[in-house]
XYZ file of C-alpha atoms in Angstrom:
81
model
C -2.740 -10.173 -4.197
C -2.503 -6.978 -6.219
C -1.033 -3.933 -4.502
C -1.727 -0.571 -6.166
C 0.178 2.670 -5.586
C -1.229 6.088 -6.443
C 0.130 9.647 -6.749
C 3.455 10.288 -4.992
C 3.586 6.704 -3.684
C 3.712 5.460 -7.272
C 6.393 8.028 -8.080
C 8.591 7.025 -5.115
C 8.216 3.300 -5.726
C 8.484 3.632 -9.500
C 5.675 1.172 -10.214
C 1.888 1.537 -10.336
C 1.300 -1.983 -8.967
C 2.836 -5.149 -7.602
C 1.470 -8.664 -7.639
C 2.659 -10.360 -4.473
C 2.263 -13.404 -2.311
C 2.265 -12.481 1.360
C 1.953 -14.059 4.776
C 0.864 -10.700 6.239
C -2.156 -10.909 8.536
C -2.939 -7.171 8.503
C -2.282 -4.133 6.343
C 0.373 -3.021 8.855
C 2.123 -6.386 8.443
C 2.018 -5.944 4.667
C 3.535 -2.474 4.959
C 6.336 -3.927 7.103
C 7.025 -6.542 4.396
C 7.022 -3.886 1.680
C 9.349 -1.596 3.669
C 11.819 -4.464 4.007
C 11.907 -5.063 0.227
C 13.970 -2.087 -0.906
C 14.899 1.461 0.050
C 12.310 2.934 -2.319
C 9.490 1.126 -0.467
C 10.916 2.155 2.904
C 10.913 5.792 1.768
C 7.413 5.591 0.311
C 5.993 4.133 3.546
C 8.044 6.217 5.982
C 5.057 8.325 7.133
C 1.903 6.235 7.458
C 0.009 9.283 8.701
C 0.056 10.614 5.143
C -1.168 7.394 3.518
C -4.656 5.941 3.189
C -5.520 2.367 2.298
C -8.420 0.624 0.563
C -9.058 -3.111 0.588
C -10.986 -4.364 -2.423
C -11.974 -0.725 -3.121
C -13.307 -0.055 0.398
C -11.535 2.442 2.672
C -9.902 0.665 5.557
C -7.364 0.943 8.395
C -3.840 -0.341 8.807
C -4.981 -2.827 11.459
C -7.520 -4.420 9.076
C -7.095 -8.138 8.338
C -6.006 -9.209 4.855
C -7.708 -12.625 4.816
C -9.568 -12.971 1.520
C -8.460 -9.561 0.209
C -7.505 -9.503 -3.482
C -6.535 -5.847 -3.903
C -4.807 -3.360 -1.607
C -4.499 0.257 -2.729
C -2.302 2.883 -1.089
C -2.849 6.590 -1.787
C -2.444 10.015 -0.176
C -5.411 11.619 1.578
C -7.861 13.217 -0.797
C -9.490 16.577 -0.407
C -12.851 17.374 -1.874
C -14.147 20.520 -3.340
């Protein structure tokens, strides 16, 4: 699975993407795995209220299942205008 990081998430983690193998059932489980990796991931995912997620380029929720998902993207909320 490819995990993409955008904006300040990418800056905190120091990478634009990871390719991982995971046993996570949901996005929340994946976040827990990522937080446990290193301090930089723990800091990046410390406030889930300020992070949005897309699964295979479709906006989703943290309780969404990951079965069959190939790409997970994390990014800050966007504002339009």
